[in-house]
Amino acid sequence: MDNLIDISSYTTFNLPSKVKSITHFTGEENLEEFFAKNDNVFVLGGGSNIILSLDLSDKAVLKIENKDIEIVEQDENNITLRIAAGEIWDNVVSFACENNYSGIEAMSAIPGIAGATPVQNVGAYGEEIKDVLVSLEAYDRIEKKYVTILAEECDFSYRMSRFKKDWKDRFVITYITIKLSKGAPKIPIYKVVQDYFKNNKIENPSIMDIRNAIINVRWSKLPKPSELPNCGSFFENPIVDKVFAAKLQQEFKDLPLFPTDHEDMFKVPAGWLIEHAGLKGVSFGPVGTYEKNALVLVNHGGATQENVIHARDEIIKIVYHKFGIMLESEPEIIK
Ligand code: EPU
């Protein structure tokens, strides 16, 4: 018998993994003391974007669970909320929608905690956390003190921030502050969302109609982790230049391309590439692509990190062979 702790159920991919210890951060714990006592720390949020290895017996887990939503400022047009990192993100979205605060409704039903959203600049259906984030509070493991970081300092781009680059593993995010609007919500221009409104005869969608539409669309295309363990999109949508995009579209006539902030660069849907490489609903051992959305890898049962890495590498190889594009995986692989 070891004294290790199984943390598989804290993650949405449900891979077996054991760690040395787990500390639940509720906001009261002294992080300076915690880091002084534990040197190999792994900070766990909602567990919805990580692929764990079997043996993490050298690691002490700090699980972020502090909860609070506080109004810090408001006027006629806007409201600023300070949210504890451990709040379930969708509870934050639900709170905002119930009170008619707009700006995050299209990010409904995204798994995970609020404090994790800035790390990879979480986004869906035209909204990204970078567009509402004012600042965040964090514990700096290098300087050993609490700091406030402004959104402008985070260098956000598509699924990217400094927390994944030069700031990796440096900060423990404890609060985020976001500014929402009291005005009418923006209606997502995505066809699937528009179709939902049409089919349900909704002409002037309210913020709740938008939230319901997004929840509906998401769950029709993404597997529920409680039913089929997964961590959402497994690959990032690759960005290619216009010359390469034109060449691809000549060969693959229905390839969808989406604009980026840069006019010469286009986003190619990884899900389309995987599907058109013949890999939708295909399994490599216990791990496979979801039958309704090739962008998502699912655990059909009994998978380990090795199985996930094997499936990932096979998919990358086959897609590269067909399209000349090297996919990059989105979740963090913890070894
Ligand atoms: N597509 C296929 N086959 C597939 C999957 C998608 O052909 O198996 C095509 C679709 O038909 C569509 C295009 O790919 O033309 C884009 O699909 P979709 O609108 O579903 O968006 P996505 O690019 O696949 C991104 C995010 C999602 C987010 C949606 C909606 C990434 C990596 N993923 O997916 O985020 O919900 O847009 O905005 O950017 C997540 O990160 O976990 C996640 C679900």
Coordinates of N, CA and C in Angstrom, one line a residue, residues 111-321:
P111 N -16.1 23.9 -19.7 CA -15.7 23.3 -18.4 C -14.5 24.0 -17.8
G112 N -14.3 23.9 -16.5 CA -13.1 24.5 -15.9 C -13.5 25.6 -14.9
I113 N -12.4 26.2 -14.3 CA -12.6 27.2 -13.3 C -12.3 28.6 -13.9
A114 N -12.8 29.6 -13.3 CA -12.6 31.0 -13.8 C -11.1 31.3 -13.9
G115 N -10.4 30.9 -12.9 CA -8.9 31.3 -12.8 C -8.1 30.7 -13.9
A116 N -8.6 29.7 -14.6 CA -7.9 29.1 -15.7 C -8.1 29.8 -17.0
T117 N -9.2 30.6 -17.1 CA -9.5 31.1 -18.4 C -8.5 32.0 -19.0
P118 N -7.7 32.8 -18.2 CA -6.7 33.7 -18.9 C -5.5 32.9 -19.4
V119 N -5.2 31.7 -18.9 CA -4.0 31.0 -19.2 C -4.0 30.7 -20.7
Q120 N -5.0 30.1 -21.2 CA -5.0 29.9 -22.7 C -6.0 30.8 -23.4
N121 N -6.3 31.9 -22.8 CA -7.3 32.9 -23.4 C -8.5 32.1 -24.0
V122 N -9.2 31.5 -23.1 CA -10.4 30.7 -23.4 C -11.4 31.4 -24.3
G123 N -11.9 30.8 -25.3 CA -12.9 31.5 -26.1 C -13.8 30.5 -26.8
A124 N -15.0 31.0 -27.2 CA -15.9 30.3 -28.0 C -16.9 31.2 -28.7
Y125 N -17.4 30.8 -29.9 CA -18.4 31.6 -30.6 C -18.2 33.1 -30.6
G126 N -17.0 33.5 -30.9 CA -16.7 34.9 -31.1 C -16.3 35.7 -29.8
E127 N -16.4 35.1 -28.7 CA -16.0 35.8 -27.5 C -14.7 35.1 -26.9
E128 N -13.8 36.0 -26.3 CA -12.6 35.5 -25.7 C -12.5 36.2 -24.3
I129 N -11.9 35.5 -23.4 CA -11.7 36.1 -22.1 C -10.9 37.4 -22.2
K130 N -10.0 37.5 -23.1 CA -9.2 38.7 -23.2 C -10.0 40.0 -23.5
D131 N -11.2 39.8 -24.0 CA -12.1 41.0 -24.4 C -12.8 41.5 -23.1
V132 N -12.9 40.8 -22.0 CA -13.6 41.3 -20.8 C -12.6 41.4 -19.6
L133 N -11.5 40.8 -19.7 CA -10.6 40.8 -18.6 C -10.0 42.2 -18.3
V134 N -10.0 42.6 -17.1 CA -9.4 43.9 -16.7 C -8.0 43.6 -16.1
S135 N -8.0 42.7 -15.1 CA -6.8 42.4 -14.4 C -7.0 41.0 -13.7
L136 N -5.9 40.5 -13.2 CA -6.0 39.3 -12.3 C -5.1 39.4 -11.2
E137 N -5.4 38.7 -10.1 CA -4.5 38.7 -8.9 C -3.9 37.3 -8.9
A138 N -2.6 37.3 -8.5 CA -1.9 36.0 -8.5 C -0.8 36.0 -7.4
Y139 N -0.4 34.8 -7.1 CA 0.8 34.6 -6.2 C 2.0 34.4 -7.1
D140 N 3.0 35.2 -6.9 CA 4.2 35.0 -7.8 C 5.2 34.1 -7.1
R141 N 5.4 33.0 -7.6 CA 6.3 32.0 -7.0 C 7.7 32.4 -7.0
I142 N 8.1 33.3 -7.9 CA 9.5 33.7 -8.0 C 9.7 34.8 -6.9
E143 N 8.9 35.8 -7.0 CA 9.1 37.0 -6.1 C 8.5 36.7 -4.7
K144 N 7.8 35.6 -4.6 CA 7.1 35.2 -3.3 C 6.2 36.2 -2.7
K145 N 5.3 36.8 -3.6 CA 4.4 37.8 -3.1 C 3.2 37.8 -4.0
Y146 N 2.1 38.4 -3.5 CA 0.9 38.6 -4.3 C 1.0 39.8 -5.3
V147 N 0.6 39.6 -6.5 CA 0.7 40.7 -7.5 C -0.6 40.9 -8.2
T148 N -0.8 42.1 -8.8 CA -1.9 42.3 -9.7 C -1.4 42.5 -11.1
I149 N -1.9 41.8 -12.0 CA -1.4 41.8 -13.4 C -2.5 42.4 -14.3
L150 N -2.2 43.4 -15.1 CA -3.3 43.9 -16.0 C -3.4 43.1 -17.2
A151 N -4.6 43.1 -17.8 CA -4.9 42.2 -19.0 C -3.8 42.6 -20.1
E152 N -3.5 43.9 -20.2 CA -2.6 44.3 -21.3 C -1.2 43.7 -21.2
E153 N -0.9 43.2 -20.0 CA 0.4 42.7 -19.8 C 0.5 41.2 -20.2
C154 N -0.7 40.6 -20.4 CA -0.7 39.1 -20.6 C -0.4 38.7 -22.0
D155 N -0.3 39.6 -23.0 CA 0.1 39.3 -24.3 C -0.8 38.2 -24.9
F156 N -2.1 38.4 -24.9 CA -3.1 37.5 -25.3 C -3.2 37.4 -26.8
S157 N -3.3 36.2 -27.3 CA -3.7 35.9 -28.7 C -4.5 34.6 -28.7
Y158 N -4.8 34.1 -29.9 CA -5.6 32.9 -30.0 C -5.1 31.8 -29.2
R159 N -5.8 31.4 -28.2 CA -5.5 30.3 -27.2 C -4.1 30.4 -26.6
M160 N -3.7 31.6 -26.4 CA -2.3 31.9 -26.0 C -2.2 33.1 -25.0
S161 N -1.3 33.0 -24.1 CA -0.9 34.1 -23.2 C 0.5 33.9 -22.7
R162 N 1.0 34.9 -21.9 CA 2.3 34.7 -21.3 C 2.3 33.6 -20.3
F163 N 1.1 33.2 -19.8 CA 1.1 32.1 -18.8 C 1.5 30.8 -19.4
K164 N 1.5 30.8 -20.8 CA 1.9 29.5 -21.4 C 3.3 29.7 -22.0
K165 N 3.9 30.9 -21.9 CA 5.2 31.2 -22.4 C 6.2 31.5 -21.3
D166 N 6.7 32.7 -21.2 CA 7.7 33.1 -20.3 C 7.2 33.1 -18.8
W167 N 5.9 33.1 -18.6 CA 5.3 33.1 -17.2 C 4.9 31.7 -16.8
K168 N 5.2 30.7 -17.6 CA 4.7 29.3 -17.4 C 5.2 28.9 -15.9
D169 N 4.2 28.4 -15.2 CA 4.4 27.8 -13.8 C 4.8 28.9 -12.8
R170 N 4.8 30.2 -13.2 CA 5.3 31.2 -12.3 C 4.2 31.7 -11.3
F171 N 3.0 31.9 -11.8 CA 1.9 32.5 -11.0 C 0.8 31.5 -10.7
V172 N 0.3 31.7 -9.5 CA -1.0 31.0 -9.1 C -2.1 32.0 -9.2
I173 N -2.9 31.9 -10.2 CA -4.0 32.9 -10.3 C -5.0 32.7 -9.2
T174 N -5.3 33.8 -8.4 CA -6.3 33.6 -7.3 C -7.6 34.3 -7.5
Y175 N -7.6 35.4 -8.3 CA -8.8 36.1 -8.6 C -8.7 36.7 -10.1
I176 N -9.8 36.8 -10.7 CA -9.8 37.5 -12.0 C -10.9 38.7 -11.9
T177 N -10.6 39.8 -12.5 CA -11.6 40.9 -12.5 C -12.0 41.1 -14.0
I178 N -13.3 41.1 -14.2 CA -13.8 41.2 -15.6 C -14.8 42.4 -15.6
K179 N -14.9 43.0 -16.8 CA -15.8 44.1 -17.0 C -16.9 43.7 -18.0
L180 N -18.1 43.7 -17.6 CA -19.2 43.3 -18.5 C -20.1 44.5 -18.8
S181 N -20.9 44.3 -19.8 CA -21.8 45.4 -20.3 C -23.2 45.2 -19.8
K182 N -23.9 46.3 -19.5 CA -25.3 46.2 -19.2 C -26.2 46.4 -20.4
G183 N -25.5 46.6 -21.5 CA -26.2 46.8 -22.8 C -26.6 45.5 -23.4
A184 N -27.2 45.5 -24.6 CA -27.7 44.3 -25.3 C -26.5 43.4 -25.6
P185 N -26.7 42.1 -25.5 CA -25.6 41.2 -25.9 C -25.4 41.2 -27.4
K186 N -24.2 40.8 -27.8 CA -24.0 40.6 -29.3 C -24.5 39.3 -29.7
I187 N -25.2 39.2 -30.8 CA -25.7 37.9 -31.2 C -24.6 37.2 -32.0
P188 N -24.2 36.0 -31.6 CA -23.2 35.3 -32.3 C -23.5 35.0 -33.7
I189 N -22.6 35.3 -34.6 CA -22.9 35.2 -36.1 C -22.7 33.8 -36.6
Y190 N -22.3 32.9 -35.7 CA -22.1 31.5 -36.1 C -23.3 30.8 -36.7
K191 N -23.2 30.1 -37.8 CA -24.4 29.5 -38.5 C -25.1 28.6 -37.5
V192 N -24.4 27.7 -36.8 CA -25.1 26.8 -35.9 C -26.0 27.5 -34.9
V193 N -25.5 28.6 -34.4 CA -26.3 29.4 -33.4 C -27.5 30.1 -34.1
Q194 N -27.2 30.6 -35.3 CA -28.3 31.3 -36.0 C -29.4 30.2 -36.4
D195 N -28.9 29.0 -36.8 CA -29.9 28.0 -37.1 C -30.8 27.6 -35.9
Y196 N -30.1 27.6 -34.7 CA -30.9 27.3 -33.5 C -32.0 28.3 -33.3
F197 N -31.7 29.6 -33.5 CA -32.7 30.6 -33.3 C -33.8 30.4 -34.3
K198 N -33.4 30.2 -35.5 CA -34.4 30.0 -36.6 C -35.4 28.8 -36.2
N199 N -34.7 27.7 -35.9 CA -35.5 26.5 -35.6 C -36.4 26.6 -34.4
N200 N -36.0 27.5 -33.5 CA -36.8 27.7 -32.3 C -37.7 28.9 -32.3
K201 N -37.7 29.5 -33.5 CA -38.5 30.7 -33.8 C -38.2 31.9 -32.8
I202 N -36.9 32.1 -32.5 CA -36.5 33.2 -31.7 C -36.0 34.3 -32.5
E203 N -36.7 35.4 -32.5 CA -36.4 36.5 -33.4 C -35.4 37.6 -32.8
N204 N -35.7 37.9 -31.6 CA -34.8 38.9 -30.9 C -34.2 38.2 -29.7
P205 N -33.2 37.4 -29.8 CA -32.7 36.6 -28.7 C -32.2 37.5 -27.5
S206 N -32.7 37.1 -26.4 CA -32.2 37.7 -25.1 C -30.9 37.0 -24.7
I207 N -30.3 37.6 -23.7 CA -29.0 37.0 -23.2 C -29.2 35.5 -22.8
M208 N -30.4 35.2 -22.2 CA -30.7 33.8 -21.8 C -30.9 32.9 -23.0
D209 N -31.5 33.5 -24.1 CA -31.7 32.7 -25.3 C -30.3 32.4 -25.9
I210 N -29.4 33.4 -25.9 CA -28.1 33.1 -26.4 C -27.4 32.0 -25.6
R211 N -27.5 32.2 -24.3 CA -26.9 31.1 -23.4 C -27.4 29.7 -23.7
N212 N -28.8 29.7 -23.8 CA -29.4 28.4 -24.1 C -29.0 27.8 -25.4
A213 N -28.9 28.7 -26.4 CA -28.5 28.3 -27.7 C -27.1 27.7 -27.7
I214 N -26.2 28.4 -27.0 CA -24.8 27.9 -27.0 C -24.7 26.6 -26.2
I215 N -25.4 26.5 -25.1 CA -25.4 25.2 -24.4 C -25.9 24.1 -25.2
N216 N -27.0 24.4 -26.0 CA -27.5 23.4 -26.8 C -26.5 22.9 -28.0
V217 N -26.0 24.0 -28.6 CA -25.1 23.7 -29.7 C -23.8 22.9 -29.2
R218 N -23.3 23.4 -28.1 CA -22.1 22.8 -27.5 C -22.3 21.3 -27.2
W219 N -23.4 21.0 -26.5 CA -23.7 19.6 -26.2 C -24.1 18.8 -27.3
S220 N -24.5 19.4 -28.4 CA -24.8 18.5 -29.6 C -23.5 18.1 -30.3
K221 N -22.4 18.9 -30.1 CA -21.2 18.6 -30.9 C -20.1 18.1 -30.0
L222 N -20.2 18.3 -28.7 CA -19.1 17.9 -27.8 C -19.6 16.9 -26.8
P223 N -18.8 15.9 -26.5 CA -19.2 14.8 -25.6 C -19.2 15.4 -24.1
K224 N -20.2 15.0 -23.3 CA -20.2 15.4 -21.9 C -19.1 14.6 -21.2
P225 N -18.2 15.2 -20.5 CA -17.1 14.5 -19.8 C -17.6 13.4 -18.9
S226 N -18.8 13.6 -18.3 CA -19.3 12.7 -17.4 C -19.8 11.4 -18.1
E227 N -20.1 11.5 -19.4 CA -20.5 10.3 -20.2 C -19.4 9.7 -21.0
L228 N -18.6 10.6 -21.5 CA -17.4 10.1 -22.3 C -16.3 11.0 -22.0
P229 N -15.3 10.6 -21.2 CA -14.3 11.5 -20.7 C -13.5 12.1 -21.9
N230 N -13.2 13.4 -21.8 CA -12.5 14.2 -22.9 C -12.1 15.5 -22.3
C231 N -11.3 16.2 -23.1 CA -11.0 17.6 -22.6 C -11.2 18.6 -23.7
G232 N -12.4 18.5 -24.3 CA -12.8 19.5 -25.4 C -11.9 19.4 -26.6
S233 N -11.7 20.5 -27.2 CA -10.8 20.5 -28.4 C -9.4 20.0 -28.0
F234 N -8.9 19.0 -28.7 CA -7.6 18.5 -28.4 C -6.5 19.2 -29.2
F235 N -6.9 19.7 -30.3 CA -5.9 20.4 -31.2 C -6.3 21.9 -31.4
E236 N -5.2 22.7 -31.5 CA -5.5 24.1 -31.9 C -5.8 24.2 -33.4
N237 N -6.5 25.2 -33.8 CA -6.7 25.4 -35.2 C -5.5 26.1 -35.7
P238 N -4.8 25.4 -36.7 CA -3.6 25.9 -37.2 C -3.8 27.2 -38.0
I239 N -2.8 28.1 -38.0 CA -2.9 29.4 -38.7 C -1.9 29.3 -39.8
V240 N -2.3 29.6 -41.0 CA -1.5 29.5 -42.2 C -1.4 30.8 -43.0
D241 N -0.4 31.0 -43.8 CA -0.4 32.3 -44.5 C -1.2 32.2 -45.8
K242 N -1.5 33.3 -46.5 CA -2.5 33.3 -47.5 C -2.0 32.5 -48.8
V243 N -0.7 32.4 -49.0 CA -0.2 31.7 -50.1 C -0.5 30.2 -49.9
F244 N -0.2 29.7 -48.7 CA -0.5 28.3 -48.4 C -2.0 28.0 -48.4
A245 N -2.7 29.0 -47.8 CA -4.2 28.8 -47.8 C -4.8 28.7 -49.2
A246 N -4.3 29.5 -50.1 CA -4.8 29.5 -51.5 C -4.5 28.1 -52.1
K247 N -3.3 27.7 -51.9 CA -2.8 26.4 -52.4 C -3.7 25.2 -51.9
L248 N -3.9 25.3 -50.6 CA -4.8 24.2 -50.0 C -6.2 24.2 -50.6
Q249 N -6.7 25.5 -50.7 CA -8.1 25.6 -51.1 C -8.3 25.1 -52.6
Q250 N -7.2 25.3 -53.4 CA -7.2 24.8 -54.8 C -7.4 23.3 -54.8
E251 N -6.7 22.7 -53.9 CA -6.7 21.2 -53.9 C -7.9 20.7 -53.2
F252 N -8.3 21.3 -52.1 CA -9.4 20.9 -51.3 C -10.5 22.0 -51.3
K253 N -11.4 21.8 -52.3 CA -12.3 22.9 -52.6 C -13.2 23.4 -51.4
D254 N -13.7 22.4 -50.6 CA -14.6 22.8 -49.5 C -13.9 23.2 -48.2
L255 N -12.6 23.3 -48.2 CA -11.9 23.6 -47.0 C -12.3 25.0 -46.4
P256 N -12.9 25.0 -45.2 CA -13.3 26.3 -44.6 C -12.0 27.1 -44.1
L257 N -12.0 28.4 -44.3 CA -10.9 29.2 -43.8 C -11.5 30.3 -43.0
F258 N -10.9 30.7 -41.9 CA -11.5 31.8 -41.1 C -10.4 32.9 -40.9
P259 N -10.9 34.1 -41.0 CA -9.9 35.2 -40.8 C -9.3 35.3 -39.4
T260 N -8.1 35.9 -39.3 CA -7.5 36.1 -38.0 C -7.3 37.6 -37.9
D261 N -6.7 38.1 -36.8 CA -6.4 39.5 -36.6 C -5.5 40.0 -37.6
H262 N -4.8 39.1 -38.3 CA -3.8 39.5 -39.3 C -4.3 39.2 -40.7
E263 N -4.4 40.2 -41.6 CA -5.1 40.0 -42.8 C -4.5 38.9 -43.7
D264 N -3.2 38.7 -43.6 CA -2.5 37.7 -44.4 C -2.5 36.3 -43.9
M265 N -3.1 36.1 -42.7 CA -3.1 34.8 -42.1 C -4.5 34.2 -41.9
F266 N -4.7 32.9 -42.1 CA -6.0 32.3 -42.0 C -6.0 31.1 -41.0
K267 N -7.1 31.0 -40.3 CA -7.3 29.8 -39.4 C -7.9 28.7 -40.1
V268 N -7.3 27.5 -40.1 CA -7.9 26.3 -40.7 C -8.5 25.5 -39.6
P269 N -9.7 25.0 -39.7 CA -10.3 24.2 -38.6 C -9.6 22.8 -38.5
A270 N -9.0 22.6 -37.4 CA -8.3 21.3 -37.2 C -9.3 20.1 -37.3
G271 N -10.5 20.4 -36.9 CA -11.6 19.3 -36.9 C -11.8 18.9 -38.3
W272 N -11.9 19.9 -39.2 CA -12.1 19.6 -40.7 C -10.9 18.7 -41.2
L273 N -9.7 19.1 -40.9 CA -8.5 18.4 -41.4 C -8.5 17.0 -40.9
I274 N -8.8 16.8 -39.7 CA -8.8 15.4 -39.1 C -9.9 14.6 -39.7
E275 N -11.1 15.2 -39.9 CA -12.2 14.5 -40.5 C -11.9 14.1 -41.9
H276 N -11.3 15.0 -42.7 CA -11.0 14.8 -44.1 C -9.7 14.0 -44.3
A277 N -9.0 13.7 -43.2 CA -7.9 12.7 -43.3 C -8.5 11.3 -43.0
G278 N -9.8 11.2 -42.9 CA -10.5 10.0 -42.6 C -10.4 9.5 -41.2
L279 N -10.3 10.5 -40.2 CA -10.1 10.0 -38.9 C -11.2 10.4 -37.9
K280 N -12.4 10.7 -38.4 CA -13.5 11.1 -37.5 C -14.1 9.7 -37.0
G281 N -14.2 9.7 -35.6 CA -14.7 8.5 -35.0 C -13.8 7.3 -35.0
V282 N -12.5 7.6 -35.3 CA -11.5 6.5 -35.4 C -10.8 6.3 -34.1
S283 N -10.5 5.1 -33.7 CA -9.8 4.9 -32.4 C -8.4 4.3 -32.6
F284 N -7.5 4.7 -31.7 CA -6.2 4.1 -31.6 C -6.1 3.5 -30.2
G285 N -6.4 2.3 -30.1 CA -6.5 1.7 -28.7 C -7.7 2.3 -28.0
P286 N -7.6 2.6 -26.7 CA -8.8 3.1 -26.0 C -9.1 4.6 -26.2
V287 N -8.2 5.3 -27.0 CA -8.4 6.7 -27.3 C -8.8 6.9 -28.7
G288 N -9.8 7.7 -29.0 CA -10.2 8.0 -30.4 C -10.8 9.3 -30.5
T289 N -11.0 9.7 -31.8 CA -11.7 11.0 -32.1 C -13.2 10.8 -31.9
Y290 N -13.9 11.8 -31.4 CA -15.3 11.7 -31.1 C -16.1 11.5 -32.4
E291 N -17.1 10.7 -32.4 CA -17.8 10.4 -33.7 C -18.5 11.6 -34.3
K292 N -18.9 12.6 -33.4 CA -19.6 13.7 -34.0 C -18.7 15.0 -34.1
N293 N -17.4 14.9 -33.7 CA -16.5 16.0 -33.8 C -15.1 15.5 -33.7
A294 N -14.4 15.6 -34.8 CA -13.1 15.0 -34.9 C -12.0 15.7 -34.1
L295 N -12.3 16.9 -33.7 CA -11.4 17.8 -32.9 C -11.2 17.3 -31.5
V296 N -12.1 16.5 -31.1 CA -12.1 16.0 -29.7 C -11.7 14.6 -29.5
L297 N -10.7 14.4 -28.7 CA -10.3 13.0 -28.4 C -11.1 12.5 -27.1
V298 N -11.5 11.3 -27.2 CA -12.3 10.7 -26.0 C -11.6 9.5 -25.5
N299 N -11.8 9.3 -24.2 CA -11.3 8.1 -23.5 C -12.5 7.1 -23.5
H300 N -12.3 6.0 -24.3 CA -13.4 5.0 -24.3 C -13.4 4.1 -23.1
G301 N -12.4 4.3 -22.3 CA -12.3 3.5 -21.0 C -10.9 2.9 -20.9
G302 N -10.3 3.1 -19.7 CA -9.1 2.4 -19.4 C -7.8 3.0 -20.1
A303 N -8.0 4.2 -20.6 CA -6.8 4.8 -21.3 C -5.8 5.4 -20.3
T304 N -4.5 5.4 -20.7 CA -3.5 6.1 -19.9 C -2.9 7.2 -20.8
Q305 N -2.0 8.0 -20.1 CA -1.4 9.1 -20.9 C -0.7 8.6 -22.2
E306 N -0.1 7.4 -22.0 CA 0.7 6.8 -23.2 C -0.3 6.6 -24.4
N307 N -1.5 6.1 -24.1 CA -2.5 5.9 -25.1 C -2.9 7.2 -25.8
V308 N -3.0 8.2 -25.0 CA -3.4 9.6 -25.5 C -2.3 10.1 -26.4
I309 N -1.1 10.0 -26.0 CA 0.1 10.5 -26.8 C 0.2 9.7 -28.1
H310 N 0.0 8.4 -28.0 CA 0.0 7.6 -29.2 C -1.0 8.0 -30.2
A311 N -2.3 8.2 -29.7 CA -3.4 8.7 -30.6 C -3.0 10.0 -31.2
R312 N -2.6 10.9 -30.3 CA -2.2 12.3 -30.8 C -1.2 12.2 -31.9
D313 N -0.1 11.4 -31.7 CA 1.0 11.4 -32.7 C 0.6 10.8 -34.0
E314 N -0.3 9.7 -33.9 CA -0.8 9.1 -35.1 C -1.6 10.2 -35.9
I315 N -2.5 10.9 -35.2 CA -3.3 11.9 -35.9 C -2.5 13.0 -36.6
I316 N -1.5 13.5 -35.8 CA -0.6 14.5 -36.3 C 0.1 14.0 -37.6
K317 N 0.6 12.8 -37.5 CA 1.3 12.2 -38.7 C 0.4 12.1 -39.9
I318 N -0.8 11.5 -39.7 CA -1.7 11.3 -40.9 C -2.1 12.6 -41.5
V319 N -2.5 13.6 -40.6 CA -2.9 14.9 -41.1 C -1.7 15.6 -41.8
Y320 N -0.6 15.5 -41.3 CA 0.6 16.1 -42.0 C 0.8 15.5 -43.3
H321 N 0.7 14.2 -43.4 CA 1.0 13.5 -44.7 C 0.0 14.0 -45.7

